[in-house]
Amino acid sequence: MAGGGGGEEDINLVPYMDIMVNLIMFMLVVTAYIIELRQAPVLAPSYASSPAGGQQEKAKPYLTVAISSKSFSVLGSTPEVPAQEIPKQGDKYPYEELTQTLRSYKSQYSVAENMVLMADATVPYSVLVATMDAARGSVKEPLFPGVTLGLAVSQ
Amino acid sequence: MTTPPVVETAEAVNADDEILFYRRKRKHVKDLVAGLNLTAMMDIMTILLVYLIKVYADAPESITLNDDLRPPSSTAPENLVPSVSILISKSAVLVDSKLALRLKPGGEIDSEDPSNAYAPLSKALAGRVEAIKYIADNGGSPFDGNLMIIADQDTPYDLISNVLYHAGKAQFTTYRLVVQKGGASTP
């Protein structure tokens, strides 16, 4: 177009390409650090003497799993459902044993599908979530999908 | 005066041809570079960029993992539903990204008035509920009472329990613990 002529020139795409490449690099790096999140629903804590979340089937007894720094304790809401303690194995909580115990409770006694979960004040959140996983069971054999959190117990 | 005819030897003709050949070849390569078609590459770039933006936008709640905040892993199958969030890290409690409480190491609340330590949290939650209800009254979506808890894996249960208690007092009824997808990696 020298001299004001009416020639046709291509648009210079190189700066646009630069921007695009930088944007793609940035997005690639950012998406690599996006973690996949899930949610575990819990029922409202019961601060009164009513059973799990106030929505428990009244006819059925319910289970309470208590987490201490030394063991899991499985407790029934009626005398017909016996209590059982599952001690820690070294430093590890026995999640698989808890799942098996809850499975046997569910098959032997007619207990509600919601359970109460309570823990010592110092029990870490990760242990709470792992215990909920152990109590939930699998997709094919669900155990206790509904969990109500109880108050923290101070030792 | 006529110029005498130039007698070209066979070698001279061959040398000229070679020079011409290379000149033409160089010109051809130059034209090729100048006219490189960027349209196809632009198409690829644009599609890639749109795809990456969509992936980024599909993450409803993006959190930055660091030593201060690392949610536990879980096998929980439910996808995340965005709602009001309480974020509990090792150093603070935030309600919808706004600071509500400062924490000491070990999860104890850093407050000048220990008897009323959770008051700022209650105030922040009540303010959030009020804002959502005001929006609902003016045509927004209604307040559904849902609350997301995004907590660090080492948070003591005492703190979680107290936060839920104060959330319950602020009319939140459904709690969802936000976890990382994967198996348990806990003690």
mmCIF file of C-alpha atoms in Angstrom:
data_model
loop_
_atom_site.group_PDB
_atom_site.id
_atom_site.type_symbol
_atom_site.label_atom_id
_atom_site.label_comp_id
_atom_site.label_asym_id
_atom_site.label_seq_id
_atom_site.Cartn_x
_atom_site.Cartn_y
_atom_site.Cartn_z
ATOM 1 C CA MET A 1 0.000 0.000 0.000
ATOM 2 C CA ALA A 2 2.895 2.282 -0.460
ATOM 3 C CA GLY A 3 1.930 5.683 -1.749
ATOM 4 C CA GLY A 4 -1.687 5.340 -0.658
ATOM 5 C CA GLY A 5 -2.508 2.668 -3.203
ATOM 6 C CA GLY A 6 -5.487 0.451 -2.716
ATOM 7 C CA GLY A 7 -3.587 -2.812 -2.390
ATOM 8 C CA GLU A 8 -4.853 -5.592 -0.138
ATOM 9 C CA GLU A 9 -2.693 -6.743 2.753
ATOM 10 C CA ASP A 10 -3.136 -9.621 5.201
ATOM 11 C CA ILE A 11 -3.775 -8.765 8.835
ATOM 12 C CA ASN A 12 -0.705 -9.406 10.944
ATOM 13 C CA LEU A 13 -1.744 -12.344 13.081
ATOM 14 C CA VAL A 14 1.506 -12.757 14.977
ATOM 15 C CA PRO A 15 0.593 -10.575 18.036
ATOM 16 C CA TYR A 16 -2.770 -12.312 18.257
ATOM 17 C CA MET A 17 -1.008 -15.678 18.128
ATOM 18 C CA ASP A 18 1.281 -14.561 20.947
ATOM 19 C CA ILE A 19 -1.688 -13.704 23.138
ATOM 20 C CA MET A 20 -3.413 -16.995 22.363
ATOM 21 C CA VAL A 21 -0.319 -19.074 23.123
ATOM 22 C CA ASN A 22 0.222 -17.271 26.437
ATOM 23 C CA LEU A 23 -3.441 -17.695 27.392
ATOM 24 C CA ILE A 24 -3.346 -21.411 26.577
ATOM 25 C CA MET A 25 -0.167 -21.925 28.585
ATOM 26 C CA PHE A 26 -1.762 -20.150 31.552
ATOM 27 C CA MET A 27 -4.988 -22.147 31.316
ATOM 28 C CA LEU A 28 -3.095 -25.442 31.011
ATOM 29 C CA VAL A 29 -1.115 -24.705 34.152
ATOM 30 C CA VAL A 30 -4.210 -23.588 36.069
ATOM 31 C CA THR A 31 -6.341 -26.589 35.064
ATOM 32 C CA ALA A 32 -3.575 -28.951 36.138
ATOM 33 C CA TYR A 33 -4.015 -27.699 39.705
ATOM 34 C CA ILE A 34 -7.813 -27.888 39.807
ATOM 35 C CA ILE A 35 -8.684 -30.620 42.279
ATOM 36 C CA GLU A 36 -11.821 -32.627 41.945
ATOM 37 C CA LEU A 37 -14.105 -32.017 44.902
ATOM 38 C CA ARG A 38 -17.015 -34.047 46.212
ATOM 39 C CA GLN A 39 -19.455 -33.491 49.041
ATOM 40 C CA ALA A 40 -20.541 -35.725 51.890
ATOM 41 C CA PRO A 41 -23.946 -34.656 53.228
ATOM 42 C CA VAL A 42 -24.547 -34.769 56.965
ATOM 43 C CA LEU A 43 -27.722 -34.207 58.932
ATOM 44 C CA ALA A 44 -27.978 -31.386 61.405
ATOM 45 C CA PRO A 45 -26.425 -32.182 64.780
ATOM 46 C CA SER A 46 -28.920 -33.181 67.404
ATOM 47 C CA TYR A 47 -28.392 -31.102 70.493
ATOM 48 C CA ALA A 48 -31.505 -32.489 72.165
ATOM 49 C CA SER A 49 -32.191 -36.057 73.219
ATOM 50 C CA SER A 50 -34.027 -36.878 69.974
ATOM 51 C CA PRO A 51 -32.452 -39.514 67.708
ATOM 52 C CA ALA A 52 -30.416 -38.833 64.601
ATOM 53 C CA GLY A 53 -31.440 -35.563 62.972
ATOM 54 C CA GLY A 54 -34.975 -35.828 64.298
ATOM 55 C CA GLN A 55 -35.877 -37.747 61.137
ATOM 56 C CA GLN A 56 -35.072 -41.244 62.354
ATOM 57 C CA GLU A 57 -37.711 -43.899 61.982
ATOM 58 C CA LYS A 58 -39.117 -44.058 65.504
ATOM 59 C CA ALA A 59 -39.865 -47.768 65.395
ATOM 60 C CA LYS A 60 -36.287 -48.801 64.706
ATOM 61 C CA PRO A 61 -33.332 -48.528 67.058
ATOM 62 C CA TYR A 62 -30.356 -46.584 65.752
ATOM 63 C CA LEU A 63 -26.612 -46.969 66.072
ATOM 64 C CA THR A 64 -24.112 -44.472 67.413
ATOM 65 C CA VAL A 65 -20.440 -44.697 66.446
ATOM 66 C CA ALA A 66 -18.186 -42.865 68.873
ATOM 67 C CA ILE A 67 -14.587 -42.098 67.938
ATOM 68 C CA SER A 68 -12.066 -41.722 70.728
ATOM 69 C CA SER A 69 -8.300 -41.374 70.532
ATOM 70 C CA LYS A 70 -7.993 -45.106 71.300
ATOM 71 C CA SER A 71 -10.911 -46.856 69.607
ATOM 72 C CA PHE A 72 -14.252 -46.899 67.825
ATOM 73 C CA SER A 73 -17.312 -47.706 69.934
ATOM 74 C CA VAL A 74 -20.519 -48.934 68.367
ATOM 75 C CA LEU A 75 -23.521 -48.318 70.613
ATOM 76 C CA GLY A 76 -27.167 -49.202 70.184
ATOM 77 C CA SER A 77 -30.081 -46.977 71.224
ATOM 78 C CA THR A 78 -31.895 -49.879 72.892
ATOM 79 C CA PRO A 79 -30.677 -52.638 75.254
ATOM 80 C CA GLU A 80 -31.354 -55.271 72.567
ATOM 81 C CA VAL A 81 -28.532 -53.861 70.459
ATOM 82 C CA PRO A 82 -25.274 -54.601 72.299
ATOM 83 C CA ALA A 83 -22.299 -52.256 72.380
ATOM 84 C CA GLN A 84 -18.957 -53.170 70.866
ATOM 85 C CA GLU A 85 -15.523 -51.571 71.049
ATOM 86 C CA ILE A 86 -13.009 -51.771 68.206
ATOM 87 C CA PRO A 87 -9.568 -50.695 69.449
ATOM 88 C CA LYS A 88 -6.995 -48.949 67.262
ATOM 89 C CA GLN A 89 -4.378 -51.144 65.630
ATOM 90 C CA GLY A 90 -1.198 -49.349 66.565
ATOM 91 C CA ASP A 91 -1.599 -45.804 65.262
ATOM 92 C CA LYS A 92 -4.229 -46.751 62.702
ATOM 93 C CA TYR A 93 -7.988 -46.723 63.067
ATOM 94 C CA PRO A 94 -9.495 -50.066 61.918
ATOM 95 C CA TYR A 95 -11.872 -48.787 59.237
ATOM 96 C CA GLU A 96 -12.349 -52.168 57.528
ATOM 97 C CA GLU A 97 -13.186 -53.846 60.815
ATOM 98 C CA LEU A 98 -15.687 -51.077 61.543
ATOM 99 C CA THR A 99 -17.367 -51.675 58.158
ATOM 100 C CA GLN A 100 -17.613 -55.423 58.876
ATOM 101 C CA THR A 101 -18.982 -54.791 62.375
ATOM 102 C CA LEU A 102 -21.611 -52.349 61.081
ATOM 103 C CA ARG A 103 -22.547 -54.835 58.361
ATOM 104 C CA SER A 104 -23.088 -57.559 60.955
ATOM 105 C CA TYR A 105 -25.169 -55.150 63.090
ATOM 106 C CA LYS A 106 -27.315 -54.303 60.108
ATOM 107 C CA SER A 107 -27.906 -57.947 59.228
ATOM 108 C CA GLN A 108 -28.556 -59.103 62.821
ATOM 109 C CA TYR A 109 -30.663 -56.234 64.143
ATOM 110 C CA SER A 110 -33.335 -54.189 62.496
ATOM 111 C CA VAL A 111 -31.598 -50.820 62.834
ATOM 112 C CA ALA A 112 -32.374 -47.528 61.082
ATOM 113 C CA GLU A 113 -30.323 -46.452 58.046
ATOM 114 C CA ASN A 114 -29.294 -43.221 59.723
ATOM 115 C CA MET A 115 -26.651 -43.332 62.387
ATOM 116 C CA VAL A 116 -25.143 -40.858 64.821
ATOM 117 C CA LEU A 117 -21.445 -40.114 64.674
ATOM 118 C CA MET A 118 -19.718 -38.439 67.598
ATOM 119 C CA ALA A 119 -16.099 -37.928 68.441
ATOM 120 C CA ASP A 120 -13.676 -36.691 71.045
ATOM 121 C CA ALA A 121 -12.936 -32.992 70.813
ATOM 122 C CA THR A 122 -9.401 -33.637 69.558
ATOM 123 C CA VAL A 123 -10.192 -36.188 66.836
ATOM 124 C CA PRO A 124 -9.050 -34.813 63.466
ATOM 125 C CA TYR A 125 -11.554 -34.070 60.709
ATOM 126 C CA SER A 126 -9.893 -36.590 58.370
ATOM 127 C CA VAL A 127 -10.714 -39.435 60.785
ATOM 128 C CA LEU A 128 -14.320 -38.278 60.910
ATOM 129 C CA VAL A 129 -14.607 -38.305 57.101
ATOM 130 C CA ALA A 130 -12.888 -41.710 56.821
ATOM 131 C CA THR A 131 -15.286 -43.131 59.441
ATOM 132 C CA MET A 132 -18.225 -41.780 57.435
ATOM 133 C CA ASP A 133 -16.765 -43.516 54.355
ATOM 134 C CA ALA A 134 -16.469 -46.782 56.295
ATOM 135 C CA ALA A 135 -20.071 -46.470 57.521
ATOM 136 C CA ARG A 136 -21.450 -45.569 54.105
ATOM 137 C CA GLY A 137 -20.505 -48.956 52.629
ATOM 138 C CA SER A 138 -20.380 -49.462 48.872
ATOM 139 C CA VAL A 139 -22.777 -48.495 46.086
ATOM 140 C CA LYS A 140 -23.921 -52.128 45.768
ATOM 141 C CA GLU A 141 -24.195 -52.694 49.509
ATOM 142 C CA PRO A 142 -24.956 -49.403 51.234
ATOM 143 C CA LEU A 143 -24.770 -49.518 55.004
ATOM 144 C CA PHE A 144 -25.538 -46.220 56.719
ATOM 145 C CA PRO A 145 -25.686 -43.463 54.073
ATOM 146 C CA GLY A 146 -27.286 -40.986 56.483
ATOM 147 C CA VAL A 147 -25.007 -39.614 59.189
ATOM 148 C CA THR A 148 -25.891 -37.182 61.945
ATOM 149 C CA LEU A 149 -23.029 -35.493 63.703
ATOM 150 C CA GLY A 150 -23.225 -35.374 67.466
ATOM 151 C CA LEU A 151 -21.580 -33.017 69.892
ATOM 152 C CA ALA A 152 -17.859 -33.201 70.510
ATOM 153 C CA VAL A 153 -16.993 -35.075 73.699
ATOM 154 C CA SER A 154 -14.339 -33.551 75.938
ATOM 155 C CA GLN A 155 -12.178 -36.034 77.801
ATOM 156 C CA MET B 1 30.152 -0.811 -34.645
ATOM 157 C CA THR B 2 28.707 -4.134 -34.090
ATOM 158 C CA THR B 3 29.556 -6.132 -31.116
ATOM 159 C CA PRO B 4 31.059 -9.419 -31.799
ATOM 160 C CA PRO B 5 28.781 -12.334 -30.978
ATOM 161 C CA VAL B 6 29.479 -13.859 -27.622
ATOM 162 C CA VAL B 7 30.434 -17.382 -27.928
ATOM 163 C CA GLU B 8 29.170 -19.273 -24.931
ATOM 164 C CA THR B 9 30.920 -22.355 -24.038
ATOM 165 C CA ALA B 10 28.958 -25.305 -22.652
ATOM 166 C CA GLU B 11 30.449 -24.758 -19.184
ATOM 167 C CA ALA B 12 29.388 -21.080 -19.090
ATOM 168 C CA VAL B 13 25.801 -21.976 -20.054
ATOM 169 C CA ASN B 14 25.662 -24.612 -17.349
ATOM 170 C CA ALA B 15 26.944 -22.187 -14.687
ATOM 171 C CA ASP B 16 24.320 -19.574 -15.656
ATOM 172 C CA ASP B 17 21.553 -22.148 -15.478
ATOM 173 C CA GLU B 18 22.696 -23.206 -12.058
ATOM 174 C CA ILE B 19 22.678 -19.633 -10.718
ATOM 175 C CA LEU B 20 19.240 -19.034 -12.186
ATOM 176 C CA PHE B 21 18.008 -22.270 -10.727
ATOM 177 C CA TYR B 22 19.195 -21.414 -7.227
ATOM 178 C CA ARG B 23 17.848 -17.856 -7.477
ATOM 179 C CA ARG B 24 14.450 -19.175 -8.464
ATOM 180 C CA LYS B 25 14.543 -21.793 -5.705
ATOM 181 C CA ARG B 26 15.456 -19.199 -3.053
ATOM 182 C CA LYS B 27 12.658 -16.906 -4.266
ATOM 183 C CA HIS B 28 10.219 -19.807 -4.118
ATOM 184 C CA VAL B 29 11.171 -20.664 -0.488
ATOM 185 C CA LYS B 30 10.935 -16.996 0.485
ATOM 186 C CA ASP B 31 7.424 -16.792 -0.961
ATOM 187 C CA LEU B 32 6.471 -19.944 0.891
ATOM 188 C CA VAL B 33 7.544 -18.547 4.276
ATOM 189 C CA ALA B 34 5.909 -15.203 3.682
ATOM 190 C CA GLY B 35 2.621 -16.819 2.785
ATOM 191 C CA LEU B 36 2.450 -19.387 5.650
ATOM 192 C CA ASN B 37 -1.231 -19.962 6.347
ATOM 193 C CA LEU B 38 -1.921 -19.368 10.049
ATOM 194 C CA THR B 39 -5.673 -19.912 9.847
ATOM 195 C CA ALA B 40 -5.534 -23.626 10.672
ATOM 196 C CA MET B 41 -3.286 -23.011 13.645
ATOM 197 C CA MET B 42 -5.580 -20.213 14.821
ATOM 198 C CA ASP B 43 -8.510 -22.614 14.672
ATOM 199 C CA ILE B 44 -6.682 -25.144 16.859
ATOM 200 C CA MET B 45 -5.679 -22.465 19.330
ATOM 201 C CA THR B 46 -9.208 -21.067 19.585
ATOM 202 C CA ILE B 47 -10.759 -24.515 20.121
ATOM 203 C CA LEU B 48 -8.157 -25.333 22.779
ATOM 204 C CA LEU B 49 -8.772 -22.054 24.556
ATOM 205 C CA VAL B 50 -12.561 -22.502 24.561
ATOM 206 C CA TYR B 51 -12.151 -26.058 25.899
ATOM 207 C CA LEU B 52 -9.820 -24.951 28.693
ATOM 208 C CA ILE B 53 -12.088 -22.076 29.700
ATOM 209 C CA LYS B 54 -15.016 -24.514 29.887
ATOM 210 C CA VAL B 55 -13.028 -26.944 32.067
ATOM 211 C CA TYR B 56 -12.088 -24.073 34.355
ATOM 212 C CA ALA B 57 -15.661 -22.783 34.532
ATOM 213 C CA ASP B 58 -17.051 -26.237 35.366
ATOM 214 C CA ALA B 59 -15.204 -26.281 38.671
ATOM 215 C CA PRO B 60 -17.948 -24.768 40.851
ATOM 216 C CA GLU B 61 -15.764 -24.061 43.856
ATOM 217 C CA SER B 62 -12.101 -23.694 43.240
ATOM 218 C CA ILE B 63 -9.866 -23.816 46.282
ATOM 219 C CA THR B 64 -6.143 -23.479 46.466
ATOM 220 C CA LEU B 65 -4.443 -26.350 48.212
ATOM 221 C CA ASN B 66 -1.577 -25.488 50.490
ATOM 222 C CA ASP B 67 -0.280 -26.467 53.915
ATOM 223 C CA ASP B 68 -2.929 -24.258 55.519
ATOM 224 C CA LEU B 69 -5.886 -25.914 53.812
ATOM 225 C CA ARG B 70 -5.957 -29.500 52.608
ATOM 226 C CA PRO B 71 -9.393 -31.162 52.741
ATOM 227 C CA PRO B 72 -9.415 -34.921 53.449
ATOM 228 C CA SER B 73 -9.929 -37.501 50.711
ATOM 229 C CA SER B 74 -13.188 -39.422 50.620
ATOM 230 C CA THR B 75 -15.169 -41.897 48.555
ATOM 231 C CA ALA B 76 -18.279 -39.689 48.793
ATOM 232 C CA PRO B 77 -19.979 -39.899 45.383
ATOM 233 C CA GLU B 78 -21.987 -36.658 45.291
ATOM 234 C CA ASN B 79 -20.958 -33.766 43.083
ATOM 235 C CA LEU B 80 -20.515 -30.375 44.606
ATOM 236 C CA VAL B 81 -23.539 -28.048 44.748
ATOM 237 C CA PRO B 82 -22.458 -24.423 45.237
ATOM 238 C CA SER B 83 -23.926 -22.708 48.292
ATOM 239 C CA VAL B 84 -22.808 -20.555 51.209
ATOM 240 C CA SER B 85 -19.403 -21.794 52.308
ATOM 241 C CA ILE B 86 -17.516 -21.894 55.585
ATOM 242 C CA LEU B 87 -13.819 -22.426 55.045
ATOM 243 C CA ILE B 88 -11.835 -23.666 58.046
ATOM 244 C CA SER B 89 -8.096 -23.546 57.492
ATOM 245 C CA LYS B 90 -5.313 -23.967 60.048
ATOM 246 C CA SER B 91 -5.226 -20.228 60.698
ATOM 247 C CA ALA B 92 -8.714 -18.833 60.098
ATOM 248 C CA VAL B 93 -12.433 -19.408 59.581
ATOM 249 C CA LEU B 94 -13.970 -17.636 56.583
ATOM 250 C CA VAL B 95 -17.622 -17.220 55.637
ATOM 251 C CA ASP B 96 -17.931 -16.870 51.854
ATOM 252 C CA SER B 97 -14.266 -15.826 51.650
ATOM 253 C CA LYS B 98 -14.615 -13.166 54.362
ATOM 254 C CA LEU B 99 -12.648 -13.535 57.562
ATOM 255 C CA ALA B 100 -14.785 -14.422 60.570
ATOM 256 C CA LEU B 101 -12.369 -15.936 63.099
ATOM 257 C CA ARG B 102 -8.628 -16.174 63.547
ATOM 258 C CA LEU B 103 -7.230 -19.462 64.850
ATOM 259 C CA LYS B 104 -4.190 -20.284 66.926
ATOM 260 C CA PRO B 105 -2.141 -23.399 66.092
ATOM 261 C CA GLY B 106 -4.147 -26.425 67.235
ATOM 262 C CA GLY B 107 -7.537 -24.981 66.289
ATOM 263 C CA GLU B 108 -8.044 -22.728 69.303
ATOM 264 C CA ILE B 109 -9.797 -19.441 68.553
ATOM 265 C CA ASP B 110 -7.671 -16.334 68.786
ATOM 266 C CA SER B 111 -10.109 -14.007 70.567
ATOM 267 C CA GLU B 112 -9.880 -11.244 73.148
ATOM 268 C CA ASP B 113 -13.113 -12.477 74.707
ATOM 269 C CA PRO B 114 -12.882 -16.299 75.013
ATOM 270 C CA SER B 115 -16.372 -16.552 76.543
ATOM 271 C CA ASN B 116 -17.831 -15.070 73.372
ATOM 272 C CA ALA B 117 -15.284 -16.384 70.880
ATOM 273 C CA TYR B 118 -17.778 -17.510 68.231
ATOM 274 C CA ALA B 119 -19.708 -14.214 68.159
ATOM 275 C CA PRO B 120 -17.990 -12.912 64.956
ATOM 276 C CA LEU B 121 -18.867 -16.175 63.187
ATOM 277 C CA SER B 122 -22.518 -15.952 64.272
ATOM 278 C CA LYS B 123 -22.611 -12.349 63.108
ATOM 279 C CA ALA B 124 -21.083 -13.202 59.714
ATOM 280 C CA LEU B 125 -23.492 -16.104 59.148
ATOM 281 C CA ALA B 126 -26.524 -14.049 60.206
ATOM 282 C CA GLY B 127 -25.433 -11.258 57.848
ATOM 283 C CA ARG B 128 -25.083 -13.715 54.987
ATOM 284 C CA VAL B 129 -28.547 -15.186 55.622
ATOM 285 C CA GLU B 130 -30.024 -11.698 55.796
ATOM 286 C CA ALA B 131 -28.393 -10.768 52.474
ATOM 287 C CA ILE B 132 -29.669 -13.928 50.743
ATOM 288 C CA LYS B 133 -33.180 -13.351 52.082
ATOM 289 C CA TYR B 134 -33.109 -9.731 50.918
ATOM 290 C CA ILE B 135 -32.083 -10.884 47.431
ATOM 291 C CA ALA B 136 -34.841 -13.520 47.518
ATOM 292 C CA ASP B 137 -37.417 -10.864 48.424
ATOM 293 C CA ASN B 138 -36.337 -8.888 45.391
ATOM 294 C CA GLY B 139 -36.652 -11.676 42.870
ATOM 295 C CA GLY B 140 -33.626 -13.831 43.627
ATOM 296 C CA SER B 141 -33.561 -17.521 44.455
ATOM 297 C CA PRO B 142 -34.924 -18.372 47.908
ATOM 298 C CA PHE B 143 -32.757 -19.187 50.910
ATOM 299 C CA ASP B 144 -32.380 -22.983 50.972
ATOM 300 C CA GLY B 145 -30.400 -23.402 54.203
ATOM 301 C CA ASN B 146 -27.541 -25.244 52.468
ATOM 302 C CA LEU B 147 -24.034 -24.841 53.804
ATOM 303 C CA MET B 148 -20.705 -26.144 52.515
ATOM 304 C CA ILE B 149 -17.965 -26.873 55.049
ATOM 305 C CA ILE B 150 -14.491 -26.824 53.526
ATOM 306 C CA ALA B 151 -12.120 -27.789 56.319
ATOM 307 C CA ASP B 152 -8.492 -28.782 56.656
ATOM 308 C CA GLN B 153 -7.965 -32.467 57.394
ATOM 309 C CA ASP B 154 -6.312 -31.773 60.763
ATOM 310 C CA THR B 155 -9.128 -29.573 62.104
ATOM 311 C CA PRO B 156 -10.200 -30.871 65.541
ATOM 312 C CA TYR B 157 -13.756 -32.125 65.785
ATOM 313 C CA ASP B 158 -14.501 -29.660 68.570
ATOM 314 C CA LEU B 159 -14.118 -26.739 66.156
ATOM 315 C CA ILE B 160 -16.190 -28.424 63.408
ATOM 316 C CA SER B 161 -18.948 -29.221 65.895
ATOM 317 C CA ASN B 162 -19.041 -25.680 67.258
ATOM 318 C CA VAL B 163 -19.086 -24.155 63.779
ATOM 319 C CA LEU B 164 -22.018 -26.402 62.818
ATOM 320 C CA TYR B 165 -23.812 -25.479 66.029
ATOM 321 C CA HIS B 166 -23.544 -21.759 65.255
ATOM 322 C CA ALA B 167 -24.555 -22.384 61.632
ATOM 323 C CA GLY B 168 -27.650 -24.175 62.908
ATOM 324 C CA LYS B 169 -28.486 -21.171 65.060
ATOM 325 C CA ALA B 170 -28.206 -18.991 61.928
ATOM 326 C CA GLN B 171 -30.941 -21.096 60.221
ATOM 327 C CA PHE B 172 -28.702 -23.328 58.120
ATOM 328 C CA THR B 173 -30.242 -26.795 58.042
ATOM 329 C CA THR B 174 -28.321 -28.856 55.460
ATOM 330 C CA TYR B 175 -24.595 -29.335 55.819
ATOM 331 C CA ARG B 176 -22.245 -30.703 53.179
ATOM 332 C CA LEU B 177 -18.677 -31.597 54.002
ATOM 333 C CA VAL B 178 -16.445 -30.814 51.042
ATOM 334 C CA VAL B 179 -13.803 -33.465 50.417
ATOM 335 C CA GLN B 180 -11.263 -34.364 47.771
ATOM 336 C CA LYS B 181 -12.233 -37.161 45.437
ATOM 337 C CA GLY B 182 -10.300 -40.322 46.218
ATOM 338 C CA GLY B 183 -9.768 -42.962 48.849
ATOM 339 C CA ALA B 184 -9.100 -42.414 52.510
ATOM 340 C CA SER B 185 -5.536 -41.529 53.465
ATOM 341 C CA THR B 186 -5.933 -41.105 57.185
ATOM 342 C CA PRO B 187 -4.423 -42.466 60.390
#
